[in-house]
CSV table of C-alpha atoms and ligand atoms in Angstrom, one decimal:
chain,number,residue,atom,x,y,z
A,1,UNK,CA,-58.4,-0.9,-37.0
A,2,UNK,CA,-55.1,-1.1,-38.4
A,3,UNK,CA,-55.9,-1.6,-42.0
A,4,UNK,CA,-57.7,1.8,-42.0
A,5,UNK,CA,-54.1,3.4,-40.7
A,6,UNK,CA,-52.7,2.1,-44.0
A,7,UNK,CA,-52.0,4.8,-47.3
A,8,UNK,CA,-54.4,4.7,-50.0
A,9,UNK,CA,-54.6,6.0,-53.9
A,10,UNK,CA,-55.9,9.2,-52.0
A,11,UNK,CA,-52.9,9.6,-49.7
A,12,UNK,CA,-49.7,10.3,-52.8
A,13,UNK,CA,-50.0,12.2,-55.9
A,14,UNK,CA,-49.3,9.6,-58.3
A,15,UNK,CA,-49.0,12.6,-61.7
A,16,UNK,CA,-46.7,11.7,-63.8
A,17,UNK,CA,-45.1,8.6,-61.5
A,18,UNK,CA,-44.6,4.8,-62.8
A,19,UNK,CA,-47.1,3.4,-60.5
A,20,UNK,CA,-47.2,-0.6,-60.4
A,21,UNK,CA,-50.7,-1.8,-59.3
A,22,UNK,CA,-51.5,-5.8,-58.4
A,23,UNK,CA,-55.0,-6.1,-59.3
A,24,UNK,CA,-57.1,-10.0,-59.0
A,25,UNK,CA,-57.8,-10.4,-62.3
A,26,UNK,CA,-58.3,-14.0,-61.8
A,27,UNK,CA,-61.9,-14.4,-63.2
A,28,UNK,CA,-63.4,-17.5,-64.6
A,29,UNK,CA,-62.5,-18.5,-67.9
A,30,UNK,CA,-64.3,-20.9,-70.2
A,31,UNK,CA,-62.6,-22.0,-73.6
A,32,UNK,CA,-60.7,-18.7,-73.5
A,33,UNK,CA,-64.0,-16.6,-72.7
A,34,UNK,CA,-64.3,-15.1,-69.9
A,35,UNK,CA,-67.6,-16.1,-67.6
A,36,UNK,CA,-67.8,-13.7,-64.8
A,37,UNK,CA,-65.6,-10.0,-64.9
A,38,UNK,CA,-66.6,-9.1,-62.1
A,39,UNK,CA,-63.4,-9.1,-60.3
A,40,UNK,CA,-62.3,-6.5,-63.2
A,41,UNK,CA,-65.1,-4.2,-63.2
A,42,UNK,CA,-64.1,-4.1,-59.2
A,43,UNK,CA,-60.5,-2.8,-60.1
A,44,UNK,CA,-61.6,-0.1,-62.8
A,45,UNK,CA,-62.3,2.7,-59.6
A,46,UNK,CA,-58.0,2.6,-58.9
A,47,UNK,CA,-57.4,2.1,-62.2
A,48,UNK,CA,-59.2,5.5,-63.3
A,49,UNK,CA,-58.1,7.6,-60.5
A,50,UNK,CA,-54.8,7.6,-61.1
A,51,UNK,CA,-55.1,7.1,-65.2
A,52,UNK,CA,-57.1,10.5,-64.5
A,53,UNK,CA,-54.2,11.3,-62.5
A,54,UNK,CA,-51.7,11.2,-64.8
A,55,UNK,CA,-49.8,8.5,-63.7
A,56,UNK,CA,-48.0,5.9,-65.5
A,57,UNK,CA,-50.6,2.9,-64.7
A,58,UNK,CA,-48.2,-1.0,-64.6
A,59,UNK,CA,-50.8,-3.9,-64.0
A,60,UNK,CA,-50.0,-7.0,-63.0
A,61,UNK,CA,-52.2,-10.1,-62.0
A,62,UNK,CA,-51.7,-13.5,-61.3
A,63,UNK,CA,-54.5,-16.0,-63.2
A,64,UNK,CA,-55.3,-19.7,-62.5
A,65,UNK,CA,-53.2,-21.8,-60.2
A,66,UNK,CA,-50.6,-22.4,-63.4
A,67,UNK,CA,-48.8,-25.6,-61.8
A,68,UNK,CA,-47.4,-26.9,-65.3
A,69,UNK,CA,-45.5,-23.4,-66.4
A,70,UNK,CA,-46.5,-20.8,-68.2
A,71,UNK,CA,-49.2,-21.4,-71.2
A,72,UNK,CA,-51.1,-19.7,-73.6
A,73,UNK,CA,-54.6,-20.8,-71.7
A,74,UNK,CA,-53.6,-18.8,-68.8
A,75,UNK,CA,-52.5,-16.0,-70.4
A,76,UNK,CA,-53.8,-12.4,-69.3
A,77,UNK,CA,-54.8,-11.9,-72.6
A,78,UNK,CA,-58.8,-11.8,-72.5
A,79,UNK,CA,-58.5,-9.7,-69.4
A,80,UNK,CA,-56.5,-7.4,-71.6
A,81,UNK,CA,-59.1,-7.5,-74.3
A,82,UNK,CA,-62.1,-6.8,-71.7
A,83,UNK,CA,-60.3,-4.6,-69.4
A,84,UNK,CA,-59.5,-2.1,-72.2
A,85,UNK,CA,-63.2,-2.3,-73.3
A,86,UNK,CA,-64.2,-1.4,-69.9
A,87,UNK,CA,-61.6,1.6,-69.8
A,88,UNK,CA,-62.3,2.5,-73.2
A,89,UNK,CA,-58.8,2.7,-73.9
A,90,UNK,CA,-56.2,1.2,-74.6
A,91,UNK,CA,-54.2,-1.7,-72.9
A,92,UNK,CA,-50.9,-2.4,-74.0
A,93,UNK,CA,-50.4,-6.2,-73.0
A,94,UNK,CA,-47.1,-7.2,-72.2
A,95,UNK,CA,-47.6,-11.1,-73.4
A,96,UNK,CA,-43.7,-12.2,-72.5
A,97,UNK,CA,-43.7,-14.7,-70.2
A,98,UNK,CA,-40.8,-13.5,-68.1
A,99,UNK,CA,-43.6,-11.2,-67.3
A,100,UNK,CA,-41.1,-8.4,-66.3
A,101,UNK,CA,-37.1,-8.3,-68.5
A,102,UNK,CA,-37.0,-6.7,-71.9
A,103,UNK,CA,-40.3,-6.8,-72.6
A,104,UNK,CA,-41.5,-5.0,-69.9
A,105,UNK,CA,-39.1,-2.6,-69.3
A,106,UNK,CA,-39.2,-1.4,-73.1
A,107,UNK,CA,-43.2,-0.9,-72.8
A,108,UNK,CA,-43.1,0.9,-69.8
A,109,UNK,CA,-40.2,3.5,-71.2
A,110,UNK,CA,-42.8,4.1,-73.6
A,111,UNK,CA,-45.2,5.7,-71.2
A,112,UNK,CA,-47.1,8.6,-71.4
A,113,UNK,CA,-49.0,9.6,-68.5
A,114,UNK,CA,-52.4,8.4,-68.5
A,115,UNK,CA,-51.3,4.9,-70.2
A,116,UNK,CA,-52.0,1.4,-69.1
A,117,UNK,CA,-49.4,-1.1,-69.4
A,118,UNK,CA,-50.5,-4.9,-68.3
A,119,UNK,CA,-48.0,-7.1,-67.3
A,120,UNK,CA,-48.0,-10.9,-68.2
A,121,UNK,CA,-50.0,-13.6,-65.7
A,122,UNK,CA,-47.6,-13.2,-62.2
A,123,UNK,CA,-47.5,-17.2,-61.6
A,124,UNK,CA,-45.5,-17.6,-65.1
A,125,UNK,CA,-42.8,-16.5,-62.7
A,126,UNK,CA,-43.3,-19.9,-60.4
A,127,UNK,CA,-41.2,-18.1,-57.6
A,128,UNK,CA,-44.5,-15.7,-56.9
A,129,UNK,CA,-45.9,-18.3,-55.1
A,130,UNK,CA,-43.3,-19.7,-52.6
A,131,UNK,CA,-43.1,-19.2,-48.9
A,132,UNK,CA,-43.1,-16.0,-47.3
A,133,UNK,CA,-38.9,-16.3,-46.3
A,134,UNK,CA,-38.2,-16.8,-49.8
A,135,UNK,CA,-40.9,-15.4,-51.6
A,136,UNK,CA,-39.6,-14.9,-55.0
A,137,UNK,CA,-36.9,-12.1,-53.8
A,138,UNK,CA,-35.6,-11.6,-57.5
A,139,UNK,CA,-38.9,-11.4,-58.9
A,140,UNK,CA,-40.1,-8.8,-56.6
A,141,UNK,CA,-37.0,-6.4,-57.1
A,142,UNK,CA,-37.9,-6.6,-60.7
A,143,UNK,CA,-41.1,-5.8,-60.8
A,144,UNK,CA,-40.3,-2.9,-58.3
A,145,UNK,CA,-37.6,-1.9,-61.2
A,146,UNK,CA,-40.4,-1.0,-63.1
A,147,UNK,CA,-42.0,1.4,-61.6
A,148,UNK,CA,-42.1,4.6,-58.6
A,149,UNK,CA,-44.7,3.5,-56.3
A,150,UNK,CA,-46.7,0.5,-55.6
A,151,UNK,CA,-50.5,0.0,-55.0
A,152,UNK,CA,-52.2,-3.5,-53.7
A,153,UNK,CA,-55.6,-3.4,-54.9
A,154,UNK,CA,-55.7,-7.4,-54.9
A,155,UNK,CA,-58.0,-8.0,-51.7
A,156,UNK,CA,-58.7,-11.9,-53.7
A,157,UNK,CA,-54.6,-12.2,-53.3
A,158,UNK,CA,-54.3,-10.4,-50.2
A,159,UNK,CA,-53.7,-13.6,-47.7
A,160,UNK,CA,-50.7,-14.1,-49.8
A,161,UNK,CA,-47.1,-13.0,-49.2
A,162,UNK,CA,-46.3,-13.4,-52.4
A,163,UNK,CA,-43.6,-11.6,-54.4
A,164,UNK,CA,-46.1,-9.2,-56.7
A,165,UNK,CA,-48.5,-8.7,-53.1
A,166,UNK,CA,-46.5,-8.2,-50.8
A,167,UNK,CA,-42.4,-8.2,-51.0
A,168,UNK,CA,-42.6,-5.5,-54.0
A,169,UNK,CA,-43.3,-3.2,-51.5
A,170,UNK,CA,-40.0,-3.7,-49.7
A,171,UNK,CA,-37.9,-2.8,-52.5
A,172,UNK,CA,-40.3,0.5,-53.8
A,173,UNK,CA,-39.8,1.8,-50.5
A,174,UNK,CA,-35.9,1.1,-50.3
A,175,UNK,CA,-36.2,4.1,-53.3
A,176,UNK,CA,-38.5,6.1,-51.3
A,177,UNK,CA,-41.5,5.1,-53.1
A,178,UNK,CA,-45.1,4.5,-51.9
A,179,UNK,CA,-47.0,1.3,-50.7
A,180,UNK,CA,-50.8,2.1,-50.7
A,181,UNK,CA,-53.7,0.3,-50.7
A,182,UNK,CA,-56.7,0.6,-54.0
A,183,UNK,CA,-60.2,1.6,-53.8
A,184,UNK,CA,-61.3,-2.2,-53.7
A,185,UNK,CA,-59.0,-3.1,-50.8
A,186,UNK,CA,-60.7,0.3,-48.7
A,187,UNK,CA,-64.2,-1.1,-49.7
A,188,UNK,CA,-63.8,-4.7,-48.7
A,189,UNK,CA,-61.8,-3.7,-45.6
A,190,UNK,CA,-64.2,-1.3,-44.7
A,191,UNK,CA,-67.2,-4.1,-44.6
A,192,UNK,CA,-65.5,-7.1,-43.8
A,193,UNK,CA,-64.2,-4.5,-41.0
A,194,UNK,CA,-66.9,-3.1,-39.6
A,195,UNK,CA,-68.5,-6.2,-39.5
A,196,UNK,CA,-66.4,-8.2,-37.3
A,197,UNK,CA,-65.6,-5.3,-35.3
A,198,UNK,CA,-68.4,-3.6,-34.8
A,199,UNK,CA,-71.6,-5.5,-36.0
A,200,UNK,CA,-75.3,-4.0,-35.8
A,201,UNK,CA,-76.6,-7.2,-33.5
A,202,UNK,CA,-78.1,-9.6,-33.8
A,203,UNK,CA,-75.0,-10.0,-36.0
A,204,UNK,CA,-75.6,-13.8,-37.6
A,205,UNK,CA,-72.9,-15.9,-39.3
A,206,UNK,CA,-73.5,-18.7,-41.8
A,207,UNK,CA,-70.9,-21.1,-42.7
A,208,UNK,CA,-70.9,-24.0,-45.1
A,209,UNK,CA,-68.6,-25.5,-47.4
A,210,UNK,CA,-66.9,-28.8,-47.4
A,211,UNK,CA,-64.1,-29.4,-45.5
A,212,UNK,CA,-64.3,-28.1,-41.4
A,213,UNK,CA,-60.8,-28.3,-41.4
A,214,UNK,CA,-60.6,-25.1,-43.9
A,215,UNK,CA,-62.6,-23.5,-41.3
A,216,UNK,CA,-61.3,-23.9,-38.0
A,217,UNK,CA,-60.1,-20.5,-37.0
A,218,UNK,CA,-63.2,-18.6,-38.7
A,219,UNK,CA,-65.8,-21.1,-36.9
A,220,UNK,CA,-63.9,-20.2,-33.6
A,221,UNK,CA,-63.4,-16.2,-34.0
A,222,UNK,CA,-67.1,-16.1,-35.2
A,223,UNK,CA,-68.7,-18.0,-32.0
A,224,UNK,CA,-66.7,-15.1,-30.1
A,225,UNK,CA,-67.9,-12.3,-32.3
A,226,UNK,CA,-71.3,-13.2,-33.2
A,227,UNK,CA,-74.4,-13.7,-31.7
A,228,UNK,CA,-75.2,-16.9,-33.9
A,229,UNK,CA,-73.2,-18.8,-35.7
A,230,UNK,CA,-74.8,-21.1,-38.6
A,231,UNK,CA,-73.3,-24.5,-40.0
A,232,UNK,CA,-74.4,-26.0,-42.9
A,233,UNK,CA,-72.6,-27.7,-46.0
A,234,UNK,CA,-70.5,-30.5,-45.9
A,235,UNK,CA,-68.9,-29.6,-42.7
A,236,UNK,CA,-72.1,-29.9,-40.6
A,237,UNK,CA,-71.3,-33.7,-40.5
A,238,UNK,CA,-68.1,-33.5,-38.5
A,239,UNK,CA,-70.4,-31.3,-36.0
A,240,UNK,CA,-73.6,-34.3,-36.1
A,241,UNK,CA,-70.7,-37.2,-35.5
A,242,UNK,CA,-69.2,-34.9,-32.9
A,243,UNK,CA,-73.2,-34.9,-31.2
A,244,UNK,CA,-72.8,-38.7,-31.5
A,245,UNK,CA,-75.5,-39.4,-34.2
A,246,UNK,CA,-74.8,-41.9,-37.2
A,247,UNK,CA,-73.8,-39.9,-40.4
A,248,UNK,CA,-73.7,-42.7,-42.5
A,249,UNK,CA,-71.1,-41.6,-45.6
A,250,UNK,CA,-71.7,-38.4,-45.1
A,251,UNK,CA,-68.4,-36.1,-45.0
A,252,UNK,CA,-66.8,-36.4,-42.1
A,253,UNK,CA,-63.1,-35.6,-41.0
A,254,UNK,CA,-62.7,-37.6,-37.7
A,255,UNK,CA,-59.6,-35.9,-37.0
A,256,UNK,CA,-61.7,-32.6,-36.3
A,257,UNK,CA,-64.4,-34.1,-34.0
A,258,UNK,CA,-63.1,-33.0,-30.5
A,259,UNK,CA,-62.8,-30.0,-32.3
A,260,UNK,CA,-66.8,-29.3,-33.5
A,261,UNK,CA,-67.5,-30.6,-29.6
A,262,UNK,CA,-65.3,-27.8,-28.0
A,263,UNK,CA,-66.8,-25.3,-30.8
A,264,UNK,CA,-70.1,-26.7,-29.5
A,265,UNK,CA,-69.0,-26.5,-25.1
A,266,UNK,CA,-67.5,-22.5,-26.7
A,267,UNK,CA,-70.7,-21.5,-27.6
A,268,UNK,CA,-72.8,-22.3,-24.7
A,269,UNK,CA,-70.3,-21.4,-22.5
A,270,UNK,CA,-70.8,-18.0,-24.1
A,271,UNK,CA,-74.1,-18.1,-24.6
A,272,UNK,CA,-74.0,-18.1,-28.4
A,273,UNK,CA,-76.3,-19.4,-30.6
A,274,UNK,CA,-75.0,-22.4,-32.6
A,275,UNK,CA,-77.4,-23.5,-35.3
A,276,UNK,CA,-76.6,-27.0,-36.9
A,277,UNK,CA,-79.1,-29.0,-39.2
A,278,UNK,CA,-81.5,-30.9,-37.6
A,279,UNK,CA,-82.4,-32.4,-41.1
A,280,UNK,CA,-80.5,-33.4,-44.0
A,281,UNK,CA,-81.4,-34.1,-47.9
A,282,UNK,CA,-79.7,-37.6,-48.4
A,283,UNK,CA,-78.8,-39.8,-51.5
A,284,UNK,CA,-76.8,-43.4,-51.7
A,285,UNK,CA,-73.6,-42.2,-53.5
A,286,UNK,CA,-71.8,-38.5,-54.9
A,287,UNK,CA,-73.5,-37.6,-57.9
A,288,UNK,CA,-71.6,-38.1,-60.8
A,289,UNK,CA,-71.2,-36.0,-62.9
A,290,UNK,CA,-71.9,-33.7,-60.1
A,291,UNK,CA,-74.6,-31.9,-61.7
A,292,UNK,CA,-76.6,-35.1,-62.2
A,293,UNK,CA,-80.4,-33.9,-62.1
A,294,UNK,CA,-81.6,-37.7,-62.0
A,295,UNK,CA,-80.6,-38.9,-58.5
A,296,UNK,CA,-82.5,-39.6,-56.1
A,297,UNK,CA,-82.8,-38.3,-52.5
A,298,UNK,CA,-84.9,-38.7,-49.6
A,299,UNK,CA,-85.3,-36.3,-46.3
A,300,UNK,CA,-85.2,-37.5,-42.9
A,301,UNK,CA,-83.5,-36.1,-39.4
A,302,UNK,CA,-80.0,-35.8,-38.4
A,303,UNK,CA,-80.2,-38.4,-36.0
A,304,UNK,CA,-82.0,-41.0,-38.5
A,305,UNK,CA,-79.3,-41.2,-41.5
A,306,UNK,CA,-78.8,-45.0,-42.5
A,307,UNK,CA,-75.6,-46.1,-42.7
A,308,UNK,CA,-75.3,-46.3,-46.5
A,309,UNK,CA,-76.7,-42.8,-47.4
A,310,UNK,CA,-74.9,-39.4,-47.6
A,311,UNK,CA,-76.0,-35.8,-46.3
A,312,UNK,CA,-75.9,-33.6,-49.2
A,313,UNK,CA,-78.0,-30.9,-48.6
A,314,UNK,CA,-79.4,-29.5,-45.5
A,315,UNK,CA,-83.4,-30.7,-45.4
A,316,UNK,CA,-86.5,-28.4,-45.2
A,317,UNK,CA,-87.4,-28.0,-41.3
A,318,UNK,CA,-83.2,-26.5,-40.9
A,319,UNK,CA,-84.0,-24.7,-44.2
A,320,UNK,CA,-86.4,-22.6,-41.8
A,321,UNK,CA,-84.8,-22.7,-38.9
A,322,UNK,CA,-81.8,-20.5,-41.2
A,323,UNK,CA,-84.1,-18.5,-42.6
A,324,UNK,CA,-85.7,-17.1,-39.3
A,325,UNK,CA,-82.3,-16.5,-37.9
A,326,UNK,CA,-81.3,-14.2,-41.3
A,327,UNK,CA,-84.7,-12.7,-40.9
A,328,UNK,CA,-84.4,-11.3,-37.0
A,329,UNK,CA,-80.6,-10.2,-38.0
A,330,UNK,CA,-79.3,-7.4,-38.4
A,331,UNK,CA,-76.0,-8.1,-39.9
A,332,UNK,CA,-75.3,-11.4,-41.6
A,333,UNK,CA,-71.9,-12.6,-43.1
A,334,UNK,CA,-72.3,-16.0,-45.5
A,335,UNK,CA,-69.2,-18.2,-46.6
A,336,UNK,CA,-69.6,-21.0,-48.4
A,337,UNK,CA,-72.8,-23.4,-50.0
A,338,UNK,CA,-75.4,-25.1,-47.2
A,339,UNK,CA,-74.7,-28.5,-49.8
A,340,UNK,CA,-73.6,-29.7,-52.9
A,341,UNK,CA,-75.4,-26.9,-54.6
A,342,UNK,CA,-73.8,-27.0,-58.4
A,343,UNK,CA,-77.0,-30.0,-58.5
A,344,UNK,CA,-80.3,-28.7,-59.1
A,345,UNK,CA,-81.3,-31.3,-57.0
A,346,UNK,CA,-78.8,-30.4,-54.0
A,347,UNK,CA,-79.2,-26.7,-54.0
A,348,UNK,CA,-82.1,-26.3,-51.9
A,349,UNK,CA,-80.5,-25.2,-48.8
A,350,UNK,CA,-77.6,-22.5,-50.6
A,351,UNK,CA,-81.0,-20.9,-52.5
A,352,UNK,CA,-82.9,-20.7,-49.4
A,353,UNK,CA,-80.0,-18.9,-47.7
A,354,UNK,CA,-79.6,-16.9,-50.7
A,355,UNK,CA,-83.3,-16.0,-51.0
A,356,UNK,CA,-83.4,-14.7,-47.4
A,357,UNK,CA,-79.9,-12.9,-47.7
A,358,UNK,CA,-81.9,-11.1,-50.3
A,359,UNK,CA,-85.0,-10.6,-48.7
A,360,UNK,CA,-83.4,-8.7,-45.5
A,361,UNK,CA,-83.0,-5.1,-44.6
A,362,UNK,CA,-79.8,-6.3,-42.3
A,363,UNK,CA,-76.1,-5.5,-43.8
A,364,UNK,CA,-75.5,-8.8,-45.9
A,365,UNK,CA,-71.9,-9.5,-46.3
A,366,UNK,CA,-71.2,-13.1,-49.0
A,367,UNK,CA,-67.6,-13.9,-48.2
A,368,UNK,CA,-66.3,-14.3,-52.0
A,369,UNK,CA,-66.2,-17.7,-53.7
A,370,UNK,CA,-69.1,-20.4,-54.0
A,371,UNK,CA,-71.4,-18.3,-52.2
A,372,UNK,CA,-70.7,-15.3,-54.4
A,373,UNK,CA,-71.2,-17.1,-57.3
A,374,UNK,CA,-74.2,-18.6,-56.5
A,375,UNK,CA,-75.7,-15.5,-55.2
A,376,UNK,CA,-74.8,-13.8,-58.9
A,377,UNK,CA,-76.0,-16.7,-60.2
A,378,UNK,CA,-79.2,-16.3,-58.5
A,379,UNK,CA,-79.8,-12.8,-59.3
A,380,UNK,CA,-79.5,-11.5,-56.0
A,381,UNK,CA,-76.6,-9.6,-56.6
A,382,UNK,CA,-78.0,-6.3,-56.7
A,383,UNK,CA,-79.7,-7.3,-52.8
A,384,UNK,CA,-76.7,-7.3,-50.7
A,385,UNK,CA,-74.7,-4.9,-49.4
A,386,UNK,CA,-71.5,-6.2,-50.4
A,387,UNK,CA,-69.8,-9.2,-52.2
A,388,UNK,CA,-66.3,-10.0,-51.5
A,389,UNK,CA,-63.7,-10.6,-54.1
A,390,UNK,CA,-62.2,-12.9,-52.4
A,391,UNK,CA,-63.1,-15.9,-50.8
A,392,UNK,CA,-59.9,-16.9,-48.8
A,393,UNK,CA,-59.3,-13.9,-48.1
A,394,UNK,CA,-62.4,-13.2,-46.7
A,395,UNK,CA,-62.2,-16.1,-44.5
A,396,UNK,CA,-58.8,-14.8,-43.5
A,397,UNK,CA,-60.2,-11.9,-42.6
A,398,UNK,CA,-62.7,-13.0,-40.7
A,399,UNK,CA,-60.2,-15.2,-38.6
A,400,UNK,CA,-58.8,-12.0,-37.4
A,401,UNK,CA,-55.9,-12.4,-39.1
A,402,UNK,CA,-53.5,-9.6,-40.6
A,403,UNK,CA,-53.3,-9.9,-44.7
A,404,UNK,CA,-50.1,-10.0,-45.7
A,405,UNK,CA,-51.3,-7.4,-48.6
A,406,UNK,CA,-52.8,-5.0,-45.9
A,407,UNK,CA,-50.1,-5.1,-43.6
A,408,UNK,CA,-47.2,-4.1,-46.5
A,409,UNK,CA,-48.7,-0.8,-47.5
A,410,UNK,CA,-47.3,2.1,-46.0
A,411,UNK,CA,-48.6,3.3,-42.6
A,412,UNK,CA,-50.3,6.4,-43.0
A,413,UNK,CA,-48.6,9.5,-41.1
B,501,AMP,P1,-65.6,-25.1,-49.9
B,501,AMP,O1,-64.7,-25.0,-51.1
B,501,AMP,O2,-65.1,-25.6,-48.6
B,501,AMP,O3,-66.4,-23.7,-49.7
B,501,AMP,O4,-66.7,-26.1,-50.3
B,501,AMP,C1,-67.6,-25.9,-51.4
B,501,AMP,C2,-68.0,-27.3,-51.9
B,501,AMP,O5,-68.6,-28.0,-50.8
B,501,AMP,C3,-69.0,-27.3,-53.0
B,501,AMP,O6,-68.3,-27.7,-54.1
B,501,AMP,C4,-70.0,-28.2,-52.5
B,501,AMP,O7,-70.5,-29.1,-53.5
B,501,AMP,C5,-69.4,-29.0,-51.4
B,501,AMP,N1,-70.4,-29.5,-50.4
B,501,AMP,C6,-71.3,-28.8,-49.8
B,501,AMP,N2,-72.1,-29.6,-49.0
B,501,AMP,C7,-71.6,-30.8,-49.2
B,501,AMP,C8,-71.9,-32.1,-48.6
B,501,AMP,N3,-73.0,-32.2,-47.8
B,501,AMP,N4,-71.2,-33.2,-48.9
B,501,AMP,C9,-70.1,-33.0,-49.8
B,501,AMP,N5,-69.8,-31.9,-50.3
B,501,AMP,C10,-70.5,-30.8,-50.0
């Protein structure tokens, strides 16, 4: 595979050098608390190889979506606070909002080898997130400024061209620096990766989630890939309309329904398995607030859903139809909830999946996002073989695509 061709921390000798690493601290905050670190515990491996090293270790993340400007509630600074506690050493934050410029520059002159500096949230700089042609060209030169070599250990970022992901990288090397890749990026790339390309069959896929739409690609490369391919979530609706039964108000996108019945003519042309519900937990509207315990739902078969009710969850008799596909599998991949599992009332179906995720000998790969969190939440963490860091990029990955953040490292010799 390509991304295995690519540099890593292992591959330079980083001593003494100003070494600029994009890590995805973007972890869940709650009133300025942070609610899940597990994206920076997955960082700490890069981070104490080369401060072990004797390098010069630069930091940069970006946090939260930040469309209205740079503000104090997405500041980096409690994954300063908790990232030094982790190292058990110091982390000299570098709150400016220009997140590079004086600031910056002054901080990392100060450097002794074995230091951490952390740079300010990468989004304060709005051009980090345009389009690949233009994709914050300035910024990118100055973060390169500020250090020797580069290394992407971002794998949650790493579907994104973005200046501090990807570009950086073409203006370290222009001074004959290295691009490599982190310890998280090997890890992920190595499961993901051997995975799609080289599965211990039965090799099962389960995908829910909302929207088909998001899913398009990954549905397709999966039924080519796998030997059976799961749909549950919100997205299983398109797929019942696109079998011609009534959905009701279930979720539908009626723009995609040619599209679920070729995925469906794909798979038995191939002679893939393609499980859809043949049941469905329904209720009369969206709960609101969505964790609502108190509304009321009723069970009955894909085929029989009146009119006026909504498919929110997939029903028992496809809860065990799932579970005996996980069970004769011997490598499963999971992205995304089976129904509107942040209700207690809805989350039959993601548990279910979860439970038998945990229960299996196979390799269990959880794609990042809802279904990570609901498998921490679980406490079924410690049962699977691996648990992405990033959702989207995940998916990406599992389309077959190249990440932009793969791709710009260094080939290695
Ligand atoms: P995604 O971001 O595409 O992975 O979708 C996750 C969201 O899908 C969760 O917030 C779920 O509540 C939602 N979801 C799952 N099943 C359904 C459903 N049957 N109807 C509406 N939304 C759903």
């Amino acid at each position: 595979m390509a991304a295995l061709n690519k540099k890593t921390v292992d591959d330079f000798n980083a001593a003494g050098r100003r070494v600029l690493v994009r890590c995805d601290f973007n972890v869940p905050l709650k009133d300025g608390k942070i609610t899940d670190d597990t994206r920076i515990v997955a960082a700490l491996p890069t981070i104490n190889k080369l401060i072990g090293e004797g390098a010069k270790v630069i930091l940069c993340s970006h946090l939260g979506k930040v469309k209205n400007g740079p503000n104090e509630g997405e500041s980096l600074t409690p994954v300063a606070e908790r990232l030094s506690e982790k190292l058990g050493k110091e982390v000299n934050f570098v709150s400016d909002y220009n997140v590079t410029g004086e600031a910056a520059t002054a901080a990392v002159a100060a450097m002794k080898p074995g230091d951490v500096v952390l740079l300010q949230n990468t989004r304060f700089r709005g051009k980090e997130e345009t389009k690949p042609q233009d994709a914050g060209e300035g910024f990118a030169k100055e973060l390169a400024d500020l250090a020797d070599d580069y290394v992407c250990d971002a794998f949650g970022s790493a579907h994104r061209a973005h200046a501090s992901v990807a570009v950086v990288t073409k203006y370290i090397r222009a001074k004959g620096g290295t691009c490599a890749v982190g310890y998280l990026m090997q890890k992920e790339i190595k499961f993901l990766g051997n995975a799609v390309e080289n599965p211990v069959r039965p090799f099962v896929a389960i995908l829910g989630g909302a929207k088909v739409a998001d899913k398009l690609n990954v549905i397709s490369n999966l039924i080519e890939k796998c030997d059976t391919v799961i749909i549950g979530g919100g997205m299983a609706y398109t797929f019942a309309r696109a079998k011609g039964y009534e959905i009701g108000t279930s979720l539908v996108d009626d723009t995609k329904v040619d599209y679920c019945k070729e995925m469906i003519e794909k798979a038995a042309k191939l002679g893939k398995n393609l499980l859809l519900p043949v049941d469905a937990v329904i209720t009369d509207h969206f709960p609101d607030p969505i964790d609502d315990p108190s509304i009321a739902t009723e069970v009955v078969d894909i085929d029989k859903i009146p009119a006026d009710k909504m498919g929110m969850d997939i029903g028992p008799k496809t809860r065990a139809i799932y579970e005996d596909a996980v069970k004769t599998a011997k490598t499963v991949v999971w992205n995304g909830p089976m129904g509107v599992f942040e209700n207690p009332v809805l989350a039959a179906g993601t548990k279910a999946v979860a439970a038998a995720l945990a229960a299996t000998t196979a390799t269990t790969i959880i794609g990042g996002g809802d279904s990570a969190a609901a498998v921490n939440q679980l406490g079924y963490a410690d049962k699977m073989s691996h648990i992405s860091t990033g959702g989207g990029a995940s998916l990406e990955f599992l389309e077959g695509k190249e990440l932009p953040g793969v791709y710009a490292a260094d080939d290695k010799n």
